[in-house]
Coordinates of C-alpha atoms in Angstrom, one line a residue:
X1 CA 19.9 173.0 163.3
X2 CA 22.5 173.5 165.6
X3 CA 20.9 177.0 166.7
X4 CA 17.4 175.8 166.8
X5 CA 18.3 172.8 169.2
X6 CA 20.5 175.4 171.1
X7 CA 17.2 177.6 171.6
X8 CA 15.3 174.8 172.5
X9 CA 17.7 173.1 175.2
X10 CA 18.0 176.7 176.2
X11 CA 14.2 177.5 176.8
X12 CA 14.1 174.0 178.5
X13 CA 16.5 175.0 180.9
X14 CA 14.6 178.4 181.6
X15 CA 11.6 176.4 182.1
X16 CA 12.9 173.9 184.6
X17 CA 15.3 176.8 186.3
X18 CA 11.6 178.6 186.8
X19 CA 9.9 175.7 187.8
X20 CA 12.6 175.2 190.1
X21 CA 12.6 178.4 191.9
X22 CA 8.8 177.9 192.7
X23 CA 9.1 174.4 194.0
X24 CA 7.2 174.2 196.7
X25 CA 6.3 171.0 199.3
X26 CA 2.7 170.1 199.7
X27 CA 1.5 169.8 203.6
X28 CA -1.1 167.6 203.1
X29 CA -3.2 166.6 206.5
X30 CA -6.0 163.6 207.3
X31 CA -7.6 162.2 209.6
X32 CA -6.6 158.5 209.0
X33 CA -3.2 156.9 207.9
X34 CA -2.0 154.3 205.0
X35 CA -3.0 151.2 205.9
X36 CA 0.7 149.6 203.9
X37 CA 2.8 150.3 200.6
X38 CA 2.0 147.0 199.0
X39 CA 0.0 148.2 195.7
X40 CA -1.9 145.4 195.5
X41 CA -2.6 144.6 199.7
X42 CA -5.1 146.5 200.7
X43 CA -8.1 148.4 198.8
X44 CA -8.2 151.3 201.0
X45 CA -8.8 155.1 199.7
X46 CA -6.2 156.7 201.7
X47 CA -3.3 154.1 200.9
X48 CA -4.3 153.9 197.1
X49 CA -4.7 157.8 196.9
X50 CA -1.3 157.9 198.4
X51 CA 0.2 154.9 196.4
X52 CA -1.1 156.2 192.6
X53 CA 1.3 159.0 193.0
X54 CA 4.1 156.5 193.3
X55 CA 2.4 153.2 191.5
X56 CA 0.8 153.9 187.8
X57 CA -1.7 151.6 185.5
X58 CA -2.0 151.1 182.3
X59 CA -4.5 153.9 181.7
X60 CA -5.6 157.1 184.3
X61 CA -7.7 159.7 184.1
X62 CA -6.8 163.7 183.7
X63 CA -8.1 166.5 185.5
X64 CA -11.2 166.6 184.0
X65 CA -11.8 162.9 184.7
X66 CA -11.2 161.2 181.4
X67 CA -9.4 158.0 180.7
X68 CA -6.2 158.5 178.7
X69 CA -3.1 156.3 178.2
X70 CA -0.7 155.9 181.0
X71 CA 1.7 153.4 180.8
X72 CA 0.1 152.1 177.8
X73 CA 0.0 153.9 174.7
X74 CA -2.5 152.7 172.8
X75 CA -4.3 150.0 172.5
X76 CA -6.6 148.2 169.5
X77 CA -9.6 146.3 169.7
X78 CA -9.0 143.0 167.7
X79 CA -12.1 141.3 169.2
X80 CA -14.8 141.5 172.2
X81 CA -12.6 139.4 173.9
X82 CA -9.4 140.4 173.1
X83 CA -7.4 143.8 173.6
X84 CA -3.9 144.7 172.2
X85 CA -2.0 147.4 174.7
X86 CA 0.9 148.6 173.1
X87 CA 3.3 149.9 175.8
X88 CA 5.0 153.2 176.9
X89 CA 8.8 152.8 175.7
X90 CA 11.7 155.0 177.4
X91 CA 9.6 154.5 181.0
X92 CA 11.6 153.7 183.9
X93 CA 11.1 152.4 187.5
X94 CA 12.1 154.8 190.4
X95 CA 15.3 152.6 191.1
X96 CA 16.1 152.9 187.3
X97 CA 15.0 149.5 185.7
X98 CA 13.0 149.6 182.5
X99 CA 10.0 149.4 182.3
X100 CA 8.5 146.3 180.1
X101 CA 5.8 143.4 179.0
X102 CA 7.2 141.2 182.1
X103 CA 6.8 143.8 184.4
X104 CA 2.2 144.4 183.8
X105 CA 2.3 140.6 183.2
X106 CA 4.0 139.7 186.3
X107 CA 2.0 142.4 188.3
X108 CA -1.4 141.0 187.1
X109 CA -0.2 137.5 188.4
X110 CA 0.3 139.2 191.6
X111 CA -2.6 141.2 192.1
X112 CA -4.6 138.1 191.9
X113 CA -3.5 136.6 194.8
X114 CA -6.4 135.8 197.3
X115 CA -4.7 137.3 200.2
X116 CA -4.6 140.9 198.7
X117 CA -7.9 142.8 198.1
X118 CA -7.5 144.9 194.8
X119 CA -9.0 142.3 193.0
X120 CA -11.5 143.9 191.5
X121 CA -9.1 146.0 189.5
X122 CA -8.6 143.2 187.4
X123 CA -11.8 141.5 187.0
X124 CA -12.8 139.6 183.8
X125 CA -9.5 139.3 182.3
X126 CA -8.5 135.8 181.6
X127 CA -5.0 136.3 180.8
X128 CA -2.5 138.7 180.0
X129 CA 0.7 137.5 177.2
X130 CA 3.1 139.4 176.4
X131 CA 3.2 140.0 172.6
X132 CA 7.0 141.1 172.3
X133 CA 9.2 143.9 175.1
X134 CA 6.7 146.6 175.0
X135 CA 3.3 144.9 173.9
X136 CA 1.3 143.0 175.7
X137 CA -2.7 141.4 175.1
X138 CA -5.9 140.9 177.3
X139 CA -8.1 137.8 176.5
X140 CA -10.9 138.6 178.0
X141 CA -13.6 135.8 180.1
X142 CA -16.5 137.8 178.3
X143 CA -16.8 141.5 176.6
X144 CA -15.9 143.5 180.0
X145 CA -17.7 147.4 179.3
X146 CA -15.5 148.5 182.2
X147 CA -12.2 147.3 181.1
X148 CA -10.5 150.9 180.8
X149 CA -11.3 152.1 183.7
X150 CA -10.4 149.3 186.0
X151 CA -7.1 149.4 184.5
X152 CA -6.8 153.0 185.9
X153 CA -6.1 151.2 189.6
X154 CA -4.2 148.1 188.7
X155 CA -0.6 149.3 189.7
X156 CA 2.3 147.8 187.9
X157 CA 4.9 146.5 190.2
X158 CA 8.9 145.5 189.1
X159 CA 9.2 142.0 188.6
X160 CA 13.0 142.2 188.8
X161 CA 12.5 144.5 192.0
X162 CA 10.1 142.3 193.7
X163 CA 12.0 139.3 193.3
X164 CA 14.8 141.2 194.7
X165 CA 13.5 141.8 197.8
X166 CA 11.3 138.7 198.2
X167 CA 8.2 140.4 197.5
X168 CA 6.3 137.9 195.0
X169 CA 4.0 137.2 197.7
X170 CA 1.2 140.2 198.3
X171 CA 1.2 141.4 202.0
X172 CA -1.1 139.3 204.2
X173 CA -1.7 141.9 206.2
X174 CA -5.1 140.7 207.9
X175 CA -2.5 138.8 209.3
X176 CA -0.3 141.5 210.2
X177 CA 2.3 140.1 208.0
X178 CA 5.0 142.8 206.9
X179 CA 7.6 142.5 203.5
X180 CA 9.7 144.4 202.2
X181 CA 7.1 146.0 199.1
X182 CA 4.9 146.8 202.5
X183 CA 7.3 149.2 203.6
X184 CA 8.7 150.7 200.3
X185 CA 8.1 151.9 197.2
X186 CA 9.4 151.5 193.7
X187 CA 6.9 152.7 190.8
X188 CA 6.9 154.9 187.5
X189 CA 4.9 157.3 188.4
X190 CA 5.3 161.0 188.7
X191 CA 6.5 161.2 193.2
X192 CA 8.3 159.0 194.7
X193 CA 7.5 158.0 198.1
X194 CA 10.9 157.9 200.4
X195 CA 9.4 157.2 203.6
X196 CA 7.0 156.3 205.8
X197 CA 6.6 156.8 209.6
X198 CA 2.9 155.4 210.7
X199 CA 0.6 157.3 212.4
X200 CA 3.1 160.2 211.7
X201 CA 3.9 160.8 207.9
X202 CA 4.8 160.1 204.5
X203 CA 7.4 161.4 202.3
X204 CA 7.2 162.2 198.7
X205 CA 10.0 163.8 196.5
X206 CA 9.2 164.7 192.8
X207 CA 10.3 162.0 190.1
X208 CA 12.0 164.6 188.3
X209 CA 12.9 160.8 185.3
X210 CA 8.8 160.8 185.0
X211 CA 8.2 159.8 181.2
X212 CA 5.8 162.4 181.1
X213 CA 6.1 166.2 182.3
X214 CA 5.1 168.2 185.2
X215 CA 3.2 170.9 185.7
X216 CA 2.7 171.8 188.5
X217 CA 5.5 173.1 191.2
X218 CA 4.8 170.7 194.4
X219 CA 8.2 169.0 194.7
X220 CA 8.0 167.5 197.8
X221 CA 4.6 166.2 199.6
X222 CA 4.3 165.5 202.7
X223 CA 0.7 163.5 204.6
X224 CA 0.2 164.0 207.9
X225 CA -2.1 162.0 209.6
X226 CA -3.8 163.5 212.4
X227 CA -6.7 161.5 214.3
X228 CA -7.5 165.0 216.3
X229 CA -10.6 167.1 214.5
X230 CA -9.1 170.6 216.4
X231 CA -5.9 169.6 215.9
X232 CA -6.0 169.2 211.9
X233 CA -8.0 172.2 211.6
X234 CA -5.5 174.3 214.0
X235 CA -2.7 172.9 212.2
X236 CA -4.6 174.6 209.4
X237 CA -5.6 177.7 210.5
X238 CA -1.5 178.4 211.9
X239 CA -0.1 177.5 208.2
X240 CA 0.9 174.3 209.2
X241 CA -0.6 172.7 206.8
X242 CA -1.7 174.0 203.5
X243 CA -4.7 171.1 202.4
X244 CA -7.0 169.4 204.7
X245 CA -8.9 167.0 202.9
X246 CA -11.0 165.4 206.2
X247 CA -13.0 167.9 207.7
X248 CA -15.1 168.4 211.0
X249 CA -18.5 168.9 210.1
X250 CA -18.8 171.1 213.1
X251 CA -15.9 173.4 211.6
X252 CA -16.9 174.1 207.9
X253 CA -19.1 177.2 208.5
X254 CA -16.4 179.1 210.7
X255 CA -13.5 177.6 207.7
X256 CA -16.1 179.6 204.7
X257 CA -16.3 182.3 206.6
X258 CA -12.3 182.8 207.1
X259 CA -10.9 185.1 204.5
X260 CA -7.6 183.1 204.6
X261 CA -9.3 179.7 204.1
X262 CA -10.3 178.6 200.1
X263 CA -12.8 175.7 200.5
X264 CA -13.9 173.1 197.7
X265 CA -16.5 170.7 198.1
X266 CA -18.7 168.0 196.5
X267 CA -20.5 165.2 197.0
X268 CA -17.9 162.2 197.3
X269 CA -19.0 159.4 194.8
X270 CA -18.7 156.8 198.8
X271 CA -21.5 155.0 201.0
X272 CA -21.2 154.2 204.3
X273 CA -23.1 151.3 205.9
X274 CA -23.4 148.5 208.6
X275 CA -22.6 145.1 207.2
X276 CA -23.9 142.4 209.3
X277 CA -22.2 138.7 209.1
X278 CA -25.2 136.6 207.7
X279 CA -22.9 133.0 207.0
X280 CA -22.0 131.9 210.5
X281 CA -24.2 129.7 212.0
X282 CA -24.1 131.6 215.5
X283 CA -23.3 135.2 215.7
X284 CA -20.1 135.8 217.3
X285 CA -20.4 137.5 220.3
X286 CA -23.8 137.6 220.8
X287 CA -25.9 135.9 223.8
X288 CA -27.8 134.2 221.1
X289 CA -26.6 130.8 220.9
X290 CA -27.0 128.2 218.3
X291 CA -28.0 130.3 215.7
X292 CA -27.5 133.9 213.7
X293 CA -30.3 136.3 214.1
X294 CA -29.0 138.2 211.0
X295 CA -29.7 135.4 208.5
X296 CA -33.3 136.7 209.2
X297 CA -34.6 138.9 206.5
X298 CA -36.9 140.6 209.5
X299 CA -34.4 141.9 212.0
X300 CA -31.7 143.3 209.3
X301 CA -35.2 145.5 208.0
X302 CA -35.5 146.1 211.6
X303 CA -32.6 147.1 212.4
X304 CA -32.9 149.1 209.1
X305 CA -36.1 151.0 209.7
X306 CA -34.6 151.5 213.7
X307 CA -32.4 154.1 212.8
X308 CA -33.0 157.9 211.5
X309 CA -30.2 159.2 208.9
X310 CA -32.1 162.6 208.6
X311 CA -31.7 163.2 212.6
X312 CA -27.7 162.0 212.0
X313 CA -27.5 164.2 209.2
X314 CA -28.9 167.1 211.5
X315 CA -27.0 166.4 214.3
X316 CA -23.7 164.6 213.5
X317 CA -23.4 165.5 210.0
X318 CA -24.7 169.2 210.0
X319 CA -26.2 169.1 206.9
X320 CA -23.2 167.2 205.3
X321 CA -24.4 163.7 204.2
X322 CA -27.1 162.4 201.8
X323 CA -29.6 159.9 203.9
X324 CA -29.4 156.6 201.7
X325 CA -30.8 153.4 200.6
X326 CA -28.8 152.7 198.4
X327 CA -25.6 151.0 198.3
X328 CA -23.9 153.9 195.4
X329 CA -24.5 157.3 195.6
X330 CA -25.3 159.6 193.3
X331 CA -22.7 160.3 190.4
X332 CA -22.4 156.5 190.1
X333 CA -23.9 154.8 186.8
X334 CA -26.9 152.7 188.2
X335 CA -27.8 155.5 191.2
X336 CA -31.9 156.7 191.2
X337 CA -32.8 159.5 193.2
X338 CA -36.0 157.5 193.1
X339 CA -34.7 154.1 194.3
X340 CA -32.5 155.6 196.6
X341 CA -35.0 157.3 199.1
X342 CA -34.6 156.9 202.4
X343 CA -38.4 155.5 204.7
X344 CA -38.5 157.3 207.6
X345 CA -37.7 155.8 211.0
X346 CA -40.8 152.7 212.1
X347 CA -40.1 151.5 216.0
X348 CA -43.4 150.4 216.6
X349 CA -42.8 148.1 213.1
X350 CA -39.4 147.6 213.9
X351 CA -40.4 145.6 217.1
X352 CA -43.0 143.8 215.6
X353 CA -40.6 142.6 213.0
X354 CA -38.1 141.5 216.0
X355 CA -41.2 139.4 217.9
X356 CA -42.0 138.0 214.7
X357 CA -38.6 136.2 214.0
X358 CA -38.4 135.0 217.7
X359 CA -36.1 138.3 219.4
X360 CA -39.0 140.0 221.1
X361 CA -36.5 141.1 223.6
X362 CA -34.0 141.8 221.6
X363 CA -30.4 140.3 221.8
X364 CA -26.6 141.4 221.8
X365 CA -24.4 142.0 219.5
X366 CA -20.7 143.7 219.2
X367 CA -20.2 146.5 216.4
X368 CA -17.4 146.9 215.2
X369 CA -16.4 151.2 214.1
X370 CA -13.5 152.7 212.9
X371 CA -12.8 156.2 215.1
X372 CA -10.0 157.7 212.4
X373 CA -11.5 156.9 208.9
X374 CA -14.9 158.3 208.0
X375 CA -16.2 161.1 208.5
X376 CA -17.6 161.3 212.6
X377 CA -17.2 157.5 212.2
X378 CA -17.3 157.0 216.2
X379 CA -19.8 159.6 216.5
X380 CA -22.4 158.2 214.0
X381 CA -22.1 154.6 215.7
X382 CA -22.9 156.0 218.9
X383 CA -26.1 157.8 217.9
X384 CA -26.9 154.1 216.0
X385 CA -26.0 152.3 219.0
X386 CA -29.2 154.4 221.4
X387 CA -31.7 154.1 218.4
X388 CA -30.8 150.4 218.0
X389 CA -31.4 149.9 221.9
X390 CA -35.2 151.6 221.6
X391 CA -35.8 148.4 219.9
X392 CA -34.2 146.2 222.3
X393 CA -30.8 145.4 220.3
X394 CA -27.9 145.8 222.5
X395 CA -24.8 146.7 220.8
X396 CA -21.7 146.8 222.2
X397 CA -19.3 149.1 220.4
X398 CA -15.7 148.7 219.4
X399 CA -14.2 151.9 218.3
X400 CA -11.0 151.7 216.9
X401 CA -8.2 152.8 214.3
X402 CA -9.0 151.8 211.0
X403 CA -5.4 149.3 210.8
X404 CA -6.7 148.1 213.1
X405 CA -10.9 147.4 212.7
X406 CA -9.7 146.5 208.9
X407 CA -7.7 144.0 210.1
X408 CA -10.5 142.8 212.2
X409 CA -13.2 142.3 209.8
X410 CA -10.7 140.9 207.5
X411 CA -10.3 137.9 209.5
X412 CA -13.7 137.6 210.1
X413 CA -14.2 138.8 213.4
X414 CA -16.5 141.6 213.4
X415 CA -20.5 140.0 213.4
X416 CA -21.5 143.7 212.7
X417 CA -19.1 146.4 211.7
X418 CA -18.9 150.1 209.6
X419 CA -17.8 150.3 206.2
X420 CA -17.5 153.4 203.8
X421 CA -16.8 152.1 200.1
X422 CA -16.1 154.5 197.2
X423 CA -16.7 153.7 193.3
X424 CA -13.2 155.0 192.2
X425 CA -15.0 153.6 188.0
X426 CA -17.6 155.4 188.9
X427 CA -20.4 152.3 187.8
X428 CA -22.0 150.3 190.5
X429 CA -20.9 147.1 189.7
X430 CA -17.7 147.5 191.8
X431 CA -19.7 147.7 194.8
X432 CA -22.2 144.8 193.3
X433 CA -19.3 142.9 192.3
X434 CA -16.7 143.5 195.3
X435 CA -19.1 143.4 198.3
X436 CA -22.9 141.9 197.4
X437 CA -21.3 139.2 195.2
X438 CA -20.4 136.1 197.3
X439 CA -17.2 135.5 197.8
X440 CA -15.0 133.7 195.3
X441 CA -11.6 134.1 196.7
X442 CA -11.3 136.3 192.8
X443 CA -12.5 139.5 192.4
X444 CA -16.0 138.2 193.2
X445 CA -16.8 138.7 196.8
X446 CA -13.3 140.1 197.0
X447 CA -14.6 142.6 200.0
X448 CA -17.4 140.5 201.1
X449 CA -16.3 140.4 204.6
X450 CA -19.9 139.9 206.1
X451 CA -20.5 136.3 204.0
X452 CA -23.4 137.3 202.2
X453 CA -24.7 135.1 199.5
X454 CA -27.6 135.4 197.7
X455 CA -28.6 133.4 194.6
X456 CA -30.3 135.5 192.8
X457 CA -28.5 138.7 193.2
X458 CA -25.2 136.7 191.7
X459 CA -27.3 135.7 188.9
X460 CA -27.6 139.4 188.6
X461 CA -24.1 140.4 189.0
X462 CA -22.3 137.7 186.9
X463 CA -25.1 138.8 183.8
X464 CA -24.1 142.7 184.0
X465 CA -20.5 141.9 184.4
X466 CA -20.5 141.1 180.8
X467 CA -23.5 142.5 179.1
X468 CA -22.3 144.8 176.6
X469 CA -26.2 146.4 175.2
X470 CA -25.6 149.8 178.3
X471 CA -29.6 149.3 178.4
X472 CA -29.7 145.7 179.3
X473 CA -26.9 145.9 181.3
X474 CA -28.6 149.5 182.9
X475 CA -31.2 147.3 184.0
X476 CA -29.6 144.6 185.3
X477 CA -28.0 147.3 187.8
X478 CA -31.3 148.7 188.7
X479 CA -32.7 145.2 189.4
X480 CA -29.6 144.1 191.5
X481 CA -29.6 147.2 193.6
X482 CA -33.2 146.7 193.8
X483 CA -32.5 143.3 195.7
X484 CA -29.8 144.4 197.6
X485 CA -32.1 147.3 199.0
X486 CA -35.1 144.9 199.3
X487 CA -34.0 141.8 201.3
X488 CA -31.8 144.1 203.5
X489 CA -28.7 142.9 202.7
X490 CA -26.3 145.3 204.0
X491 CA -27.7 148.5 206.3
X492 CA -26.7 151.8 203.8
X493 CA -26.6 155.2 206.1
X494 CA -25.5 158.1 204.2
X495 CA -23.6 159.2 201.1
X496 CA -21.0 161.5 202.0
X497 CA -20.7 164.6 201.3
X498 CA -16.6 165.6 201.7
X499 CA -15.7 169.5 201.4
X500 CA -11.7 170.1 201.2
X501 CA -10.1 173.2 202.8
X502 CA -6.9 174.8 202.1
X503 CA -4.6 178.1 202.1
X504 CA -5.9 181.1 199.4
X505 CA -2.5 179.9 198.0
X506 CA -3.3 176.7 197.2
X507 CA -4.8 175.3 194.0
X508 CA -5.9 172.1 193.7
X509 CA -8.4 169.9 191.9
X510 CA -11.6 168.5 193.8
X511 CA -11.7 164.8 193.1
X512 CA -15.2 162.7 194.2
X513 CA -12.9 159.9 194.4
X514 CA -11.6 161.4 197.4
X515 CA -7.5 161.5 195.7
X516 CA -6.3 164.3 196.1
X517 CA -3.4 164.2 193.1
X518 CA -0.2 166.8 193.7
X519 CA 0.2 166.5 189.7
X520 CA -3.0 168.7 189.7
X521 CA -1.7 170.9 192.4
X522 CA 0.1 174.1 192.8
X523 CA 1.1 176.6 195.4
X524 CA 1.4 180.4 195.0

């Protein structure tokens, strides 16, 4: 037995030495920086993509997008509204603190705080109760078809760490608040975030004490936000960057033909759209006083049919977009190509709709857009500004970095703004509940900063959230999506197609949620 254990130890040490000898640094670049290090603050893809390397949920996706246990080792359905979880033993946070049920209960109470935007990931959970040091049960409000998928992004924070560093409260990002958790990280995941220099670099290093096994050779990750398209591409071609996930559309063909570069591509589960303030009595920054044009469905429809989405696809996106009529992309449960077919632009009808609504001469309104977040975001907004001008709507472009843009619309300062919404759980409920439901202060309407409120739509969403019969649930989803589309509650533009470019010695798994994972990446 002694010799067998000695042999096993020797094999393990040899494996570790081989891995150490091959250990590499992954330099990953994109145009947008993270917004915060607080895992319960901002539902922003770049932020969550980095933080998921350090903060883990009870469940996770494997390389094939299959759900599997993470910080929960198993779960048992006691009843349709009571799920019991056994937590993984022997797990430690990066500061050495043991992971226990207290951390899960604490994180549940923390993520629900109204100043954050992550409540959608614990939707339908009424209470989390501690049964033992490594056992909890989730009391649900009703049946919850998406529970295990949502728990992937319910990231667990150490209770003692948060209390010690006065970070029990989630960062209030929209008020430009900073706390210890917004600048420091202490998770259980495969990588430790060791530093963040805003607009320069996020640094990660391998967590050698991770509870799971490392099957890659990426020992360090450097995330580099590079706003300039030309600079990002030049960094890749010169060898200063290994992986590029924000490709300028004009450079895709050139990169495909370069023998030093490898491209992996596929549709992204993200829809880019415009949100219109439909709740304010007067439209902020508009020359229309005493009323809000966006409350009128005819105005919203006119603005939508004035946009030539195929022209944007052809000229601005170089073919790398799918024109959209729905608020969810292909690959998401509830999507239908039939429902997503866009209508041709019709300027004459748009002008008539505006005239019938009392705006024959059009009106002025600010248009808020990011200039470093989505593919060609500012260029798209400029194109739409010229299209709206043809029907008399003078949109004054306010283009700024995503960090400022996000704060502006979260403070309800943007009467008309661009947003791109990804669907990490691949189900339409995620968009319908967070974006289109009336804002309640909880998961419902958690990202509805356009003050959209439609009673019939709310009823449909509330019903589909708890419907266990999938056929009936999908019928409710279809009706809700049609309600959003036909009432023009938002103006969808397109679904992004997202190629990634990398050096030929980099192997990674393309993720349709646009969240690369270093644990699935190796460098030869």
